[in-house]
PDB file of C-alpha atoms in Angstrom:
ATOM      1  CA  LYS W   1      -3.802  13.201  12.941  1.00 45.00           C
ATOM      2  CA  ARG W   2      -3.162   9.658  11.831  1.00 53.00           C
ATOM      3  CA  PRO W   3      -1.657   9.544   8.312  1.00 51.00           C
ATOM      4  CA  SER W   4      -4.273   7.118   7.020  1.00 57.00           C
ATOM      5  CA  THR W   5      -7.319   9.063   8.218  1.00 68.00           C
ATOM      6  CA  GLY W   6      -7.386  11.526   5.305  1.00 87.00           C
ATOM      7  CA  LEU W   7      -7.446   8.881   2.588  1.00 89.00           C
ATOM      8  CA  ALA W   8     -10.082   6.850   4.414  1.00 90.00           C
ATOM      9  CA  GLN W   9     -12.314   9.932   4.604  1.00 90.00           C
ATOM     10  CA  VAL W  10     -11.854  10.628   0.895  1.00 92.00           C
ATOM     11  CA  PHE W  11     -12.654   7.075  -0.209  1.00 91.00           C
ATOM     12  CA  SER W  12     -15.519   6.565   2.223  1.00 91.00           C
ATOM     13  CA  SER W  13     -17.174   9.766   0.975  1.00 93.00           C
ATOM     14  CA  MET W  14     -16.493   9.131  -2.741  1.00 95.00           C
ATOM     15  CA  TYR W  15     -17.631   5.511  -2.642  1.00 94.00           C
ATOM     16  CA  ARG W  16     -20.183   5.534   0.197  1.00 94.00           C
ATOM     17  CA  LYS W  17     -22.214   2.515  -0.839  1.00 96.00           C
ATOM     18  CA  MET W  18     -19.255   0.327  -1.797  1.00 93.00           C
ATOM     19  CA  TRP W  19     -17.284   1.346   1.328  1.00 92.00           C
ATOM     20  CA  GLY W  20     -20.263   0.742   3.598  1.00 92.00           C
ATOM     21  CA  GLU W  21     -20.959  -2.714   2.201  1.00 93.00           C
ATOM     22  CA  ALA W  22     -17.341  -3.893   2.061  1.00 91.00           C
ATOM     23  CA  GLU W  23     -16.167  -6.443   4.586  1.00 90.00           C
ATOM     24  CA  HIS W  24     -12.490  -5.592   3.915  1.00 90.00           C
ATOM     25  CA  CYS W  25     -11.307  -2.089   2.971  1.00 92.00           C
ATOM     26  CA  VAL W  26      -7.699  -1.775   1.803  1.00 93.00           C
ATOM     27  CA  ILE W  27      -6.134   1.433   0.466  1.00 92.00           C
ATOM     28  CA  HIS W  28      -2.978   1.055  -1.651  1.00 92.00           C
ATOM     29  CA  THR W  29      -0.538   3.927  -2.142  1.00 89.00           C
ATOM     30  CA  GLY W  30       3.046   4.205  -3.368  1.00 82.00           C
ATOM     31  CA  ASP W  31       5.794   4.871  -4.220  1.00 67.00           C
ATOM     32  CA  LEU W  32       7.461   6.651  -1.339  1.00 69.00           C
ATOM     33  CA  HIS W  33      10.636   4.555  -1.293  1.00 67.00           C
ATOM     34  CA  HIS W  34       9.592   2.581   1.757  1.00 74.00           C
ATOM     35  CA  LYS W  35       6.945   0.129   2.807  1.00 84.00           C
ATOM     36  CA  SER W  36       4.371   0.897   5.472  1.00 87.00           C
ATOM     37  CA  GLU W  37       1.279  -0.971   6.591  1.00 90.00           C
ATOM     38  CA  LYS W  38      -1.159   0.566   9.057  1.00 90.00           C
ATOM     39  CA  GLU W  39      -4.585  -0.370  10.306  1.00 90.00           C
ATOM     40  CA  GLY W  40      -7.248   2.260  10.899  1.00 86.00           C
ATOM     41  CA  ALA W  41     -10.870   2.173  11.960  1.00 84.00           C
ATOM     42  CA  GLY W  42     -12.224  -0.458   9.566  1.00 86.00           C
ATOM     43  CA  PHE W  43      -9.496  -0.312   6.918  1.00 91.00           C
ATOM     44  CA  THR W  44      -5.856  -1.069   6.178  1.00 92.00           C
ATOM     45  CA  LEU W  45      -3.473   1.374   4.461  1.00 91.00           C
ATOM     46  CA  LEU W  46      -0.662  -0.206   2.441  1.00 91.00           C
ATOM     47  CA  GLN W  47       2.086   2.090   1.209  1.00 89.00           C
ATOM     48  CA  HIS W  48       4.151   0.143  -1.293  1.00 87.00           C
ATOM     49  CA  GLY W  49       7.845   0.450  -1.957  1.00 82.00           C
ATOM     50  CA  THR W  50       9.271   1.034  -5.395  1.00 80.00           C
ATOM     51  CA  LEU W  51      11.096  -0.683  -8.229  1.00 80.00           C
ATOM     52  CA  ALA W  52      12.999   2.530  -8.918  1.00 80.00           C
ATOM     53  CA  ALA W  53      16.642   2.701  -7.944  1.00 79.00           C
ATOM     54  CA  ASN W  54      17.653   5.234  -5.310  1.00 79.00           C
ATOM     55  CA  ASP W  55      18.251   8.550  -7.030  1.00 81.00           C
ATOM     56  CA  ALA W  56      20.603  11.334  -5.907  1.00 85.00           C
ATOM     57  CA  TYR W  57      17.793  13.130  -4.033  1.00 83.00           C
ATOM     58  CA  ALA W  58      16.921  10.015  -2.024  1.00 78.00           C
ATOM     59  CA  ILE W  59      20.555   9.235  -1.280  1.00 82.00           C
ATOM     60  CA  ARG W  60      21.260  12.805  -0.069  1.00 87.00           C
ATOM     61  CA  GLY W  61      18.139  12.634   2.105  1.00 84.00           C
ATOM     62  CA  GLY W  62      19.236   9.340   3.627  1.00 82.00           C
ATOM     63  CA  TRP W  63      16.275   7.410   2.214  1.00 76.00           C
ATOM     64  CA  ARG W  64      17.195   3.872   1.294  1.00 75.00           C
ATOM     65  CA  SER W  65      14.799   1.179   0.250  1.00 76.00           C
ATOM     66  CA  ASP W  66      14.693  -2.281  -1.211  1.00 81.00           C
ATOM     67  CA  GLN W  67      13.554  -2.500  -4.812  1.00 86.00           C
ATOM     68  CA  TYR W  68      10.591  -4.823  -5.253  1.00 87.00           C
ATOM     69  CA  ALA W  69       7.151  -5.366  -6.705  1.00 89.00           C
ATOM     70  CA  GLU W  70       4.531  -7.185  -4.705  1.00 91.00           C
ATOM     71  CA  ALA W  71       1.417  -9.000  -5.914  1.00 94.00           C
ATOM     72  CA  ILE W  72      -1.334  -9.376  -3.334  1.00 96.00           C
ATOM     73  CA  THR W  73      -4.175 -11.837  -3.843  1.00 97.00           C
ATOM     74  CA  TYR W  74      -7.521 -11.180  -2.181  1.00 95.00           C
ATOM     75  CA  HIS W  75     -10.345 -13.598  -1.496  1.00 95.00           C
ATOM     76  CA  ARG W  76     -13.775 -12.046  -2.028  1.00 90.00           C
ATOM     77  CA  GLU W  77     -15.057 -13.233   1.334  1.00 91.00           C
ATOM     78  CA  PHE W  78     -11.975 -13.579   3.554  1.00 93.00           C
ATOM     79  CA  GLY W  79      -9.718 -10.702   2.484  1.00 93.00           C
ATOM     80  CA  GLU W  80      -5.997 -11.086   1.883  1.00 95.00           C
ATOM     81  CA  ALA W  81      -5.028 -14.602   0.839  1.00 97.00           C
ATOM     82  CA  GLY W  82      -1.346 -14.243  -0.066  1.00 97.00           C
ATOM     83  CA  ARG W  83       1.584 -12.139  -1.257  1.00 96.00           C
ATOM     84  CA  VAL W  84       4.373 -12.725  -3.730  1.00 96.00           C
ATOM     85  CA  ARG W  85       7.370 -10.397  -3.880  1.00 93.00           C
ATOM     86  CA  THR W  86       9.723 -10.039  -6.837  1.00 92.00           C
ATOM     87  CA  THR W  87      12.969  -8.072  -7.009  1.00 90.00           C
ATOM     88  CA  PRO W  88      14.878  -6.906 -10.079  1.00 89.00           C
ATOM     89  CA  THR W  89      17.666  -9.375  -9.182  1.00 90.00           C
ATOM     90  CA  MET W  90      15.194 -12.267  -9.232  1.00 92.00           C
ATOM     91  CA  VAL W  91      14.377 -11.554 -12.880  1.00 89.00           C
ATOM     92  CA  GLY W  92      17.958 -10.874 -13.964  1.00 88.00           C
ATOM     93  CA  LEU W  93      18.011  -7.082 -13.905  1.00 78.00           C
TER      94      LEU W  93
END
């Protein structure tokens, strides 16, 4: 089973009309300490990273990730128009 299939089924059944009429369907999830972007049948699944520092659990498990926040701008007709990424270092943290 593809990881994105379950969420697509949930959203397409909960929001039938909106999902059916949408030209671009994007599902955002997070924070699982890593970034992932996958395309499915008629949708894109974006799993965002995190601003949180690696904790002891993540370090013991070998999970490392960059800390960042990302703003994505969408055009009503054409879909994604741009992304801007910010890190804690960029804002003096």
